[in-house]
mmCIF file with all atom_site columns, C-alpha atoms in Angstrom:
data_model
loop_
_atom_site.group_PDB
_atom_site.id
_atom_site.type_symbol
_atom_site.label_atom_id
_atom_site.label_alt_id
_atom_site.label_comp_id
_atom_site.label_asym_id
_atom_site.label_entity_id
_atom_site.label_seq_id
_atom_site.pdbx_PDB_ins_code
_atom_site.Cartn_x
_atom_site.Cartn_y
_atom_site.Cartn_z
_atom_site.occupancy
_atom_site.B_iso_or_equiv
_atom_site.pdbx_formal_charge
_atom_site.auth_seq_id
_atom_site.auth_comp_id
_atom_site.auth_asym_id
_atom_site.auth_atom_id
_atom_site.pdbx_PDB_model_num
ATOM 1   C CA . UNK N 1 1   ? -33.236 122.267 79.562  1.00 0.00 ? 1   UNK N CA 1
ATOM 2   C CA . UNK N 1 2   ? -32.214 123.486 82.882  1.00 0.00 ? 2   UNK N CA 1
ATOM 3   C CA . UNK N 1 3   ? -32.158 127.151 84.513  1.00 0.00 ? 3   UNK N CA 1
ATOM 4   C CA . UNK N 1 4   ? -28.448 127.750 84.380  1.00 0.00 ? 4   UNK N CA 1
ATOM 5   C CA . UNK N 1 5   ? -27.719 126.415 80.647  1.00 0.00 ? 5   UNK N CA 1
ATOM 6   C CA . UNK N 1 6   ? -31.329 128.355 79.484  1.00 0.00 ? 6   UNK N CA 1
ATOM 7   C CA . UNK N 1 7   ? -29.213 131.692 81.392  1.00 0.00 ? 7   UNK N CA 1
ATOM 8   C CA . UNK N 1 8   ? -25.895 130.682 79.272  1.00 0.00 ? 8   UNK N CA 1
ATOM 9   C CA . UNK N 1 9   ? -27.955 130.803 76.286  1.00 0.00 ? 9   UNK N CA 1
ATOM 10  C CA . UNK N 1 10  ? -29.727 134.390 76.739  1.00 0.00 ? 10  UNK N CA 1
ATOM 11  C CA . UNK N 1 11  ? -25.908 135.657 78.256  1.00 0.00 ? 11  UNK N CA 1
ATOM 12  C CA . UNK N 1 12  ? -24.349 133.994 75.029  1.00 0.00 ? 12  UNK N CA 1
ATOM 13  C CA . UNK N 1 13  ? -27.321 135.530 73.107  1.00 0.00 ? 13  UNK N CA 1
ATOM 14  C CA . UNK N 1 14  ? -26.815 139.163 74.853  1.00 0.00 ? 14  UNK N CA 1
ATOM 15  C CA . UNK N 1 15  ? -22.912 139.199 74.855  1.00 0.00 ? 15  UNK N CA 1
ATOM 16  C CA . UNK N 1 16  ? -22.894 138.136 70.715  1.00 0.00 ? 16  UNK N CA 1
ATOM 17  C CA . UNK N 1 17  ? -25.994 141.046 70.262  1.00 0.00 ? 17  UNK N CA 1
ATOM 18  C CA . UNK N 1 18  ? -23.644 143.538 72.030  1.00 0.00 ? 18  UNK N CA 1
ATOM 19  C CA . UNK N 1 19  ? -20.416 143.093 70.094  1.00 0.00 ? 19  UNK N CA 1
ATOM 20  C CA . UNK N 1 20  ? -22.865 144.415 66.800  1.00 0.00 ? 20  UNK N CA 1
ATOM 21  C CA . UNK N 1 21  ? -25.364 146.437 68.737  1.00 0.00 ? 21  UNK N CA 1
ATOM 22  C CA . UNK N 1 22  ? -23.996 149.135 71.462  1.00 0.00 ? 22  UNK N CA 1
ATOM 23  C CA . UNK N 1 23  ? -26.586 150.531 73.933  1.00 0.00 ? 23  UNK N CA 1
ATOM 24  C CA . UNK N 1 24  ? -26.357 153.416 75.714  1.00 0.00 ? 24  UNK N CA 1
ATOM 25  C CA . UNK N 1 25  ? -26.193 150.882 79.319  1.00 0.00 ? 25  UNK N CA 1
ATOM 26  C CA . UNK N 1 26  ? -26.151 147.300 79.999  1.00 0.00 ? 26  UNK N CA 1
ATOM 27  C CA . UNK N 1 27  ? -29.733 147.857 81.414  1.00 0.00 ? 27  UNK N CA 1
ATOM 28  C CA . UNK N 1 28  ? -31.217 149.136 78.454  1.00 0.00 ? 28  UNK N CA 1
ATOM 29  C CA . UNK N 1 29  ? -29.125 146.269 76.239  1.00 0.00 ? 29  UNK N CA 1
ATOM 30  C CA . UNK N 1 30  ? -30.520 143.988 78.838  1.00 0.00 ? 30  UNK N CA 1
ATOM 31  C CA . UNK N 1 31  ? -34.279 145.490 78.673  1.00 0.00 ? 31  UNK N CA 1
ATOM 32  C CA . UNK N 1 32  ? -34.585 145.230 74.627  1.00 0.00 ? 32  UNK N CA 1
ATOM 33  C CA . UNK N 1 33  ? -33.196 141.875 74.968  1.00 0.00 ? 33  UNK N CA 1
ATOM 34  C CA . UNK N 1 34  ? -36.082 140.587 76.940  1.00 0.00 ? 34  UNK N CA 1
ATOM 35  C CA . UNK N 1 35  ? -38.336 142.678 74.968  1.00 0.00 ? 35  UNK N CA 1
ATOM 36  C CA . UNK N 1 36  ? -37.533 141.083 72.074  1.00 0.00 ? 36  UNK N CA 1
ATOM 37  C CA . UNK N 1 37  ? -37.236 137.319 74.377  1.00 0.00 ? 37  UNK N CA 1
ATOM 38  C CA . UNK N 1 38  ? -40.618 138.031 75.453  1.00 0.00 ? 38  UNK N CA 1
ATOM 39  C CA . UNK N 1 39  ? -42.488 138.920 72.074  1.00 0.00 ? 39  UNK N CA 1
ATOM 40  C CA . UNK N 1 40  ? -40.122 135.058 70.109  1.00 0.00 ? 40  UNK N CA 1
ATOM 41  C CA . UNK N 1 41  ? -41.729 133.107 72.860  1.00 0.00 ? 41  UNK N CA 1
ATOM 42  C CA . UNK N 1 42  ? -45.043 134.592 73.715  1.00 0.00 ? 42  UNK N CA 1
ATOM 43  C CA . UNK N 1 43  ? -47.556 131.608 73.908  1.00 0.00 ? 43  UNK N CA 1
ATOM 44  C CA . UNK N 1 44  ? -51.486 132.297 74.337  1.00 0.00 ? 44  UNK N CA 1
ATOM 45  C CA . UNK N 1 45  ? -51.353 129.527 77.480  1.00 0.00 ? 45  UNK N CA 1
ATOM 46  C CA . UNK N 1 46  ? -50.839 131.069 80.452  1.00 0.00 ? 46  UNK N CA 1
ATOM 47  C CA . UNK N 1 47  ? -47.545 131.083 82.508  1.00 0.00 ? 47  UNK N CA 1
ATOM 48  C CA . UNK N 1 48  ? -47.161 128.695 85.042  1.00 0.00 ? 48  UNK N CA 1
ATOM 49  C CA . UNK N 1 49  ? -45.918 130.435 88.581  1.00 0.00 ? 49  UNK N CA 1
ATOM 50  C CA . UNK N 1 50  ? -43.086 127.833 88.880  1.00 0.00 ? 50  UNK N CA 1
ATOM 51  C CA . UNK N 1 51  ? -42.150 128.122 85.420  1.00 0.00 ? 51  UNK N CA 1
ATOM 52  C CA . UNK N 1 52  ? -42.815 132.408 86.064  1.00 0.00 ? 52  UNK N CA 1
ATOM 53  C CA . UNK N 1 53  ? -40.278 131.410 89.133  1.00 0.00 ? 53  UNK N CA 1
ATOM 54  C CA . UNK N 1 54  ? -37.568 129.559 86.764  1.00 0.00 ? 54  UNK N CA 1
ATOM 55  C CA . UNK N 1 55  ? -37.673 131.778 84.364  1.00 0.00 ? 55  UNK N CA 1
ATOM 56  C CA . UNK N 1 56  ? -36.917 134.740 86.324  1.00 0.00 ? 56  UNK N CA 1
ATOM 57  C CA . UNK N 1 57  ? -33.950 132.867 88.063  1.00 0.00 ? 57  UNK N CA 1
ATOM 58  C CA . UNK N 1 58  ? -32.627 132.420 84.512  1.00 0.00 ? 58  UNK N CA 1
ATOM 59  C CA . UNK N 1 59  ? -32.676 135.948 83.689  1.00 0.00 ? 59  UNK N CA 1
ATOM 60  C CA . UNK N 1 60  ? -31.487 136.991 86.859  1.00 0.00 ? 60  UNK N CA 1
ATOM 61  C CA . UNK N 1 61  ? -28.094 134.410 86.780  1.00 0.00 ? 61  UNK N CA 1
ATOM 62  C CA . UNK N 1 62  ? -28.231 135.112 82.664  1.00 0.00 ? 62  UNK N CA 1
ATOM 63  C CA . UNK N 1 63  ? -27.678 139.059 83.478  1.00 0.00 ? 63  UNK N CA 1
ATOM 64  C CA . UNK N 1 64  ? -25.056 138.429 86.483  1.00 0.00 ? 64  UNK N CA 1
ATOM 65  C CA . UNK N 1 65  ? -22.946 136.220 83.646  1.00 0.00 ? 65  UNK N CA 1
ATOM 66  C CA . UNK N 1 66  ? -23.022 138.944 80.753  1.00 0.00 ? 66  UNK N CA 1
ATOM 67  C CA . UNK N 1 67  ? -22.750 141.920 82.952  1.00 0.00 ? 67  UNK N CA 1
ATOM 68  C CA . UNK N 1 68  ? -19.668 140.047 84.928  1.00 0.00 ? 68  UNK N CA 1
ATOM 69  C CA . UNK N 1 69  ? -17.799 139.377 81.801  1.00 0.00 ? 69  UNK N CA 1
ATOM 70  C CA . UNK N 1 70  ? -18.583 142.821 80.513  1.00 0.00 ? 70  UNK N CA 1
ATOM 71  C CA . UNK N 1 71  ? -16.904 144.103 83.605  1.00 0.00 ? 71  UNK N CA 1
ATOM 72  C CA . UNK N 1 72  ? -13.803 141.952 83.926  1.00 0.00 ? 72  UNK N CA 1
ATOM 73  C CA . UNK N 1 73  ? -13.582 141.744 80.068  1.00 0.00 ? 73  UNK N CA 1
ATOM 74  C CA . UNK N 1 74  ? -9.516  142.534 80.618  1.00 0.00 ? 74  UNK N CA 1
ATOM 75  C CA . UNK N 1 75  ? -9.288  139.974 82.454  1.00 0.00 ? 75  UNK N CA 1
ATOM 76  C CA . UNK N 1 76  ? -10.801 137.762 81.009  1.00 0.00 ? 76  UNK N CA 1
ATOM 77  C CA . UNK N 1 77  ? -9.238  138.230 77.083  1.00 0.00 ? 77  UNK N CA 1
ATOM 78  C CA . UNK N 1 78  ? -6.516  138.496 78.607  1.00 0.00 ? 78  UNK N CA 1
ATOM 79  C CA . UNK N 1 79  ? -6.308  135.370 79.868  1.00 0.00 ? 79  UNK N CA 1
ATOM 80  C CA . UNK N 1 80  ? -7.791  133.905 76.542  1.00 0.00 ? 80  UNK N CA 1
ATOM 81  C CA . UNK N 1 81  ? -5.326  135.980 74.638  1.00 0.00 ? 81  UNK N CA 1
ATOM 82  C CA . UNK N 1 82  ? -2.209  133.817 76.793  1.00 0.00 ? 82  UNK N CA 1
ATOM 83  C CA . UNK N 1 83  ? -3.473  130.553 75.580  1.00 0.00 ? 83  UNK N CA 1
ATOM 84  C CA . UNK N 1 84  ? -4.987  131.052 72.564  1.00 0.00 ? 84  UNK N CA 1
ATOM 85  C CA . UNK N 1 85  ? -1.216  130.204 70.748  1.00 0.00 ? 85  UNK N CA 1
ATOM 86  C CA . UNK N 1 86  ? -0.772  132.366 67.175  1.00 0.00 ? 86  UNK N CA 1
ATOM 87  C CA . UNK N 1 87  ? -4.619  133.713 67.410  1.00 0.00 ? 87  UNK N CA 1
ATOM 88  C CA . UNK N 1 88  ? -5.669  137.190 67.839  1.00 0.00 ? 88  UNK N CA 1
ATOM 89  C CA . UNK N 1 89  ? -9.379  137.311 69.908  1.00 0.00 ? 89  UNK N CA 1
ATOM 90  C CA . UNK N 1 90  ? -10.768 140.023 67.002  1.00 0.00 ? 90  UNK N CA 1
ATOM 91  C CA . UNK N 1 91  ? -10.354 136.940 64.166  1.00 0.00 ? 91  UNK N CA 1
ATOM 92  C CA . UNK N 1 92  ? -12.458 134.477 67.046  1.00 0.00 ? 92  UNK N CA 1
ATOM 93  C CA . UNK N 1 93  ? -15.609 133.783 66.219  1.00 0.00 ? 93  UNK N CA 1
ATOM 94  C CA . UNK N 1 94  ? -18.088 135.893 67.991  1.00 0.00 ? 94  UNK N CA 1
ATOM 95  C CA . UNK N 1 95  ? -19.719 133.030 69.199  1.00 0.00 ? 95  UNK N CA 1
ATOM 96  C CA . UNK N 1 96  ? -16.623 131.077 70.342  1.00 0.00 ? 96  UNK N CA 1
ATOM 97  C CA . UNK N 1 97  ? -15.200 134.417 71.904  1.00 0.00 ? 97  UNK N CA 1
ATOM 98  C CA . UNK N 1 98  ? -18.336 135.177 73.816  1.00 0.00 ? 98  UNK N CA 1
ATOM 99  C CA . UNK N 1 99  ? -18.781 131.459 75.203  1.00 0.00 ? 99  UNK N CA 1
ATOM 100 C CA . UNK N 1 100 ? -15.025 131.452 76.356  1.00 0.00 ? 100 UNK N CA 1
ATOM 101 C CA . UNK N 1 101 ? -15.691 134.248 78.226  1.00 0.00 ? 101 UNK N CA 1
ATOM 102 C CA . UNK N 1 102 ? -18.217 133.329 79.192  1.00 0.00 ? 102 UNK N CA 1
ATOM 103 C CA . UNK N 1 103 ? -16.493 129.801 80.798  1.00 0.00 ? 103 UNK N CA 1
ATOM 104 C CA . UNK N 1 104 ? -13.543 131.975 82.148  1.00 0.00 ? 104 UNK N CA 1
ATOM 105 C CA . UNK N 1 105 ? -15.945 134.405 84.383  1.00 0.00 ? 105 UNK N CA 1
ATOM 106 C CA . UNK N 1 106 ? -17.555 131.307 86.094  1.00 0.00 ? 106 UNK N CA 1
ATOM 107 C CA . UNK N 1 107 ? -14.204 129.676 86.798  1.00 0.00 ? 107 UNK N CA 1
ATOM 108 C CA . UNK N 1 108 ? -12.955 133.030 87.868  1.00 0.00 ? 108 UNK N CA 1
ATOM 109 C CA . UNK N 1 109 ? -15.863 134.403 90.046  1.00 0.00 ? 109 UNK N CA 1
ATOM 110 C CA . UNK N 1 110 ? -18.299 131.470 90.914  1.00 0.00 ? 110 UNK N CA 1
ATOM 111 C CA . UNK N 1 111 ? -16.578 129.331 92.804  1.00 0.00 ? 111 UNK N CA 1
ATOM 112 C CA . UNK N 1 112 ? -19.800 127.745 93.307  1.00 0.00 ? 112 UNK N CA 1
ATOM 113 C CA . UNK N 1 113 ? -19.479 126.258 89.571  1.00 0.00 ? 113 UNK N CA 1
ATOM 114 C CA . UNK N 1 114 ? -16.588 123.615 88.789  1.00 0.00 ? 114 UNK N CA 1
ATOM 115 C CA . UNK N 1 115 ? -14.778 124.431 86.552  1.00 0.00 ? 115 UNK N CA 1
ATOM 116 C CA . UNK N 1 116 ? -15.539 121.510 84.081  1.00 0.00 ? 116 UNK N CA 1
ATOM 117 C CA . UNK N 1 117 ? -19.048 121.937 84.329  1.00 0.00 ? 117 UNK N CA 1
ATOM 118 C CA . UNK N 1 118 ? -18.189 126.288 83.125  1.00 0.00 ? 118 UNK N CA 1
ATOM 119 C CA . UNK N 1 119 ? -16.078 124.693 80.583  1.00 0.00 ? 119 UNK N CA 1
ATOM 120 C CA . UNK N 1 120 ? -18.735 121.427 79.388  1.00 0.00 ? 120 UNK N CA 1
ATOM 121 C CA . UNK N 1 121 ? -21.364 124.537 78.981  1.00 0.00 ? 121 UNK N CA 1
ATOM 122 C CA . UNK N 1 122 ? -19.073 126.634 76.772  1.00 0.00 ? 122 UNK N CA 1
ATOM 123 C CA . UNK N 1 123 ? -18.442 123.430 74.505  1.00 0.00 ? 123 UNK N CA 1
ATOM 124 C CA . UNK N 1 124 ? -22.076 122.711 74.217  1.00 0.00 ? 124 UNK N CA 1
ATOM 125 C CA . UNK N 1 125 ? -22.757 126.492 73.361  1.00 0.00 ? 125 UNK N CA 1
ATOM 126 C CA . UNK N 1 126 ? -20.323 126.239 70.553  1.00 0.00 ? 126 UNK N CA 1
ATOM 127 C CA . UNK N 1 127 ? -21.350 123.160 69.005  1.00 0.00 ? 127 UNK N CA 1
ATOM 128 C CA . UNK N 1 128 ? -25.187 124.287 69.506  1.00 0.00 ? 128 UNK N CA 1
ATOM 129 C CA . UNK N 1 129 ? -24.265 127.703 68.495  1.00 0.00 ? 129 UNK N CA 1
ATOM 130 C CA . UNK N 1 130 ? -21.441 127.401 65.657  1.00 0.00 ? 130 UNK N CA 1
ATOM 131 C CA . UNK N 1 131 ? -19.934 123.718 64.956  1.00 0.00 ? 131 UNK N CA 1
ATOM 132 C CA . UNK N 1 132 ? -18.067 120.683 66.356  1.00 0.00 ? 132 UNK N CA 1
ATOM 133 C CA . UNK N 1 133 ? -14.572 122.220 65.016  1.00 0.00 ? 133 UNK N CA 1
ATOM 134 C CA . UNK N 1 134 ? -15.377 125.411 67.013  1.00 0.00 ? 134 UNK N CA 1
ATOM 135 C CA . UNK N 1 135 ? -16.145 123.331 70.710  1.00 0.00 ? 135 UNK N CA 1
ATOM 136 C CA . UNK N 1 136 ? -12.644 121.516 70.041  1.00 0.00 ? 136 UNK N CA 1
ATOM 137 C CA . UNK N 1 137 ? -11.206 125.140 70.027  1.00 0.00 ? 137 UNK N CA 1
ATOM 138 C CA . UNK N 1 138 ? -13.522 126.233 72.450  1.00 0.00 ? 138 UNK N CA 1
ATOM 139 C CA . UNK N 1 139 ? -12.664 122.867 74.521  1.00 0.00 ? 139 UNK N CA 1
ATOM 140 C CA . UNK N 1 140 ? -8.277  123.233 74.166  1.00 0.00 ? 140 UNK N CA 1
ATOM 141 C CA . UNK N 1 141 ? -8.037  126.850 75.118  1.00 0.00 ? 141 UNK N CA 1
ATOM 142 C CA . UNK N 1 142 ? -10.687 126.705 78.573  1.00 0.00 ? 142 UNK N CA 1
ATOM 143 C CA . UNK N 1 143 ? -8.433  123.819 79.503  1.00 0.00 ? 143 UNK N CA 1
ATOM 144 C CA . UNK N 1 144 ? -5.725  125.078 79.438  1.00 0.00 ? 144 UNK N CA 1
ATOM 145 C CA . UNK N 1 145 ? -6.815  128.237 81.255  1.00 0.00 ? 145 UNK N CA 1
ATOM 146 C CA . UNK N 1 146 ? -8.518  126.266 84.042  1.00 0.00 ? 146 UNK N CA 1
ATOM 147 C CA . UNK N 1 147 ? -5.328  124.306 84.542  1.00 0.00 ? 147 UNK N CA 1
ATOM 148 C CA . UNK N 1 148 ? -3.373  127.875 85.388  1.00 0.00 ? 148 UNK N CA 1
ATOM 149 C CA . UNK N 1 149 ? -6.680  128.490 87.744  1.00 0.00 ? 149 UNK N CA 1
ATOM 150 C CA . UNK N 1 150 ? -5.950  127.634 91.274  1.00 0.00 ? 150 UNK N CA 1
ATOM 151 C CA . UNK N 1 151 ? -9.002  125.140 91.657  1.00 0.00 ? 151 UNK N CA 1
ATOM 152 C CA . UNK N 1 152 ? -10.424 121.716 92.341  1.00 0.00 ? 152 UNK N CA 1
ATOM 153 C CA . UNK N 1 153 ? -11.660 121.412 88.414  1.00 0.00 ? 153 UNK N CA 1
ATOM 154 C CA . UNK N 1 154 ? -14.694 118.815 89.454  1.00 0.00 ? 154 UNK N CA 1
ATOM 155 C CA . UNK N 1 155 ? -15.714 120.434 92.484  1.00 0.00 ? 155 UNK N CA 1
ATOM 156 C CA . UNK N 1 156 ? -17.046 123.617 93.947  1.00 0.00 ? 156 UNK N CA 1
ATOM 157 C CA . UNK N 1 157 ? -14.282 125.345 96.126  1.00 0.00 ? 157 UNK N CA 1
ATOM 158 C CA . UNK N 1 158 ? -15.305 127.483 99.002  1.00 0.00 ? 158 UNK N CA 1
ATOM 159 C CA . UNK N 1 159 ? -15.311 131.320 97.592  1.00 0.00 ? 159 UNK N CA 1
ATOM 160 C CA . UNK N 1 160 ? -12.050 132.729 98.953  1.00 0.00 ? 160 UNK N CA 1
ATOM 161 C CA . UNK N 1 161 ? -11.864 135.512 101.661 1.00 0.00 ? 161 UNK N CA 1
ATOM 162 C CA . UNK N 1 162 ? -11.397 138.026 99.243  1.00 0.00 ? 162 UNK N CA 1
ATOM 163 C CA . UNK N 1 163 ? -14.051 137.922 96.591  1.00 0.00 ? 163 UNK N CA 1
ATOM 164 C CA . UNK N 1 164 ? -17.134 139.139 96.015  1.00 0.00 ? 164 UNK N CA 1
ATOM 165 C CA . UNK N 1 165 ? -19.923 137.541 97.560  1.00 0.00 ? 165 UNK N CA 1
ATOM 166 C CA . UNK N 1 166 ? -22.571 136.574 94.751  1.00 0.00 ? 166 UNK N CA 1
#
């Protein structure tokens, strides 16, 4: 499994723990989170330092997606909301929900990402996550959202002037 899908996982994980469990800050949501990460998958053989290395990048991009679609959440449902024809977000499932927003924030904020790689992600979180009928849903509304999005869909685009550099 690679760094950044590993990260979509623990953000999936964090964002769907939030909706039922609200912490005082994102940083002490964040700190139980790994708490609890840390005592699943403790293993008596010792950590290798590249492994120490990878992990740490995938907390570190895994925090950057949940606390990004915390704070553009608006946004974000918003957007979901538009193209999500006859559904209300509350009735999504929390799973579905999350890894849409999830998808959106990447193909809003890192340009670095293409959009159908944000999108193939989401899909894979909701079939890994929830069920085949949910990535189909998950699959028709991020398309049509990244088709409204002003970007090469298989490629990374330069970040524009504007945004924030990350």
């Amino acid at each position: 499994m690679g760094i950044r899908h590993e990260a979509r996982e623990w953000a999936l994980q964090f964002l769907f723990q939030s909706e039922f469990n609200r912490e005082d800050t994102v940083e002490e949501g964040f700190r139980l989170f790994w708490q609890h990460q840390d005592e699943e998958n403790s293993s008596p053989a010792p950590v290798i330092s590249s492994e120490e290395r990878s992990r740490k990048k995938a907390r570190l991009f895994a925090e950057e997606l949940a606390k990004g679609v915390i704070e553009h959440h608006r946004d974000i449902d918003a957007r979901i909301i538009h193209h999500a024809e006859n559904w209300d977000i509350g009735r999504m499932g929390t799973v579905e929900r999350n890894a849409m927003r999830l998808a959106v924030f990447e193909m809003l904020h890192r340009h670095d990402i293409p959009p159908v790689v944000s999108i193939n992600e989401a899909v894979e979180l909701a079939k890994a996550y929830s069920s085949t009928e949910s990535a189909k849903f998950v699959n028709g509304i991020l398309d049509r959202i990244r088709k409204e999005i002003d970007r090469p869909a298989r490629d990374p685009s330069p970040a524009p002037p504007h945004a924030e550099s990350k």
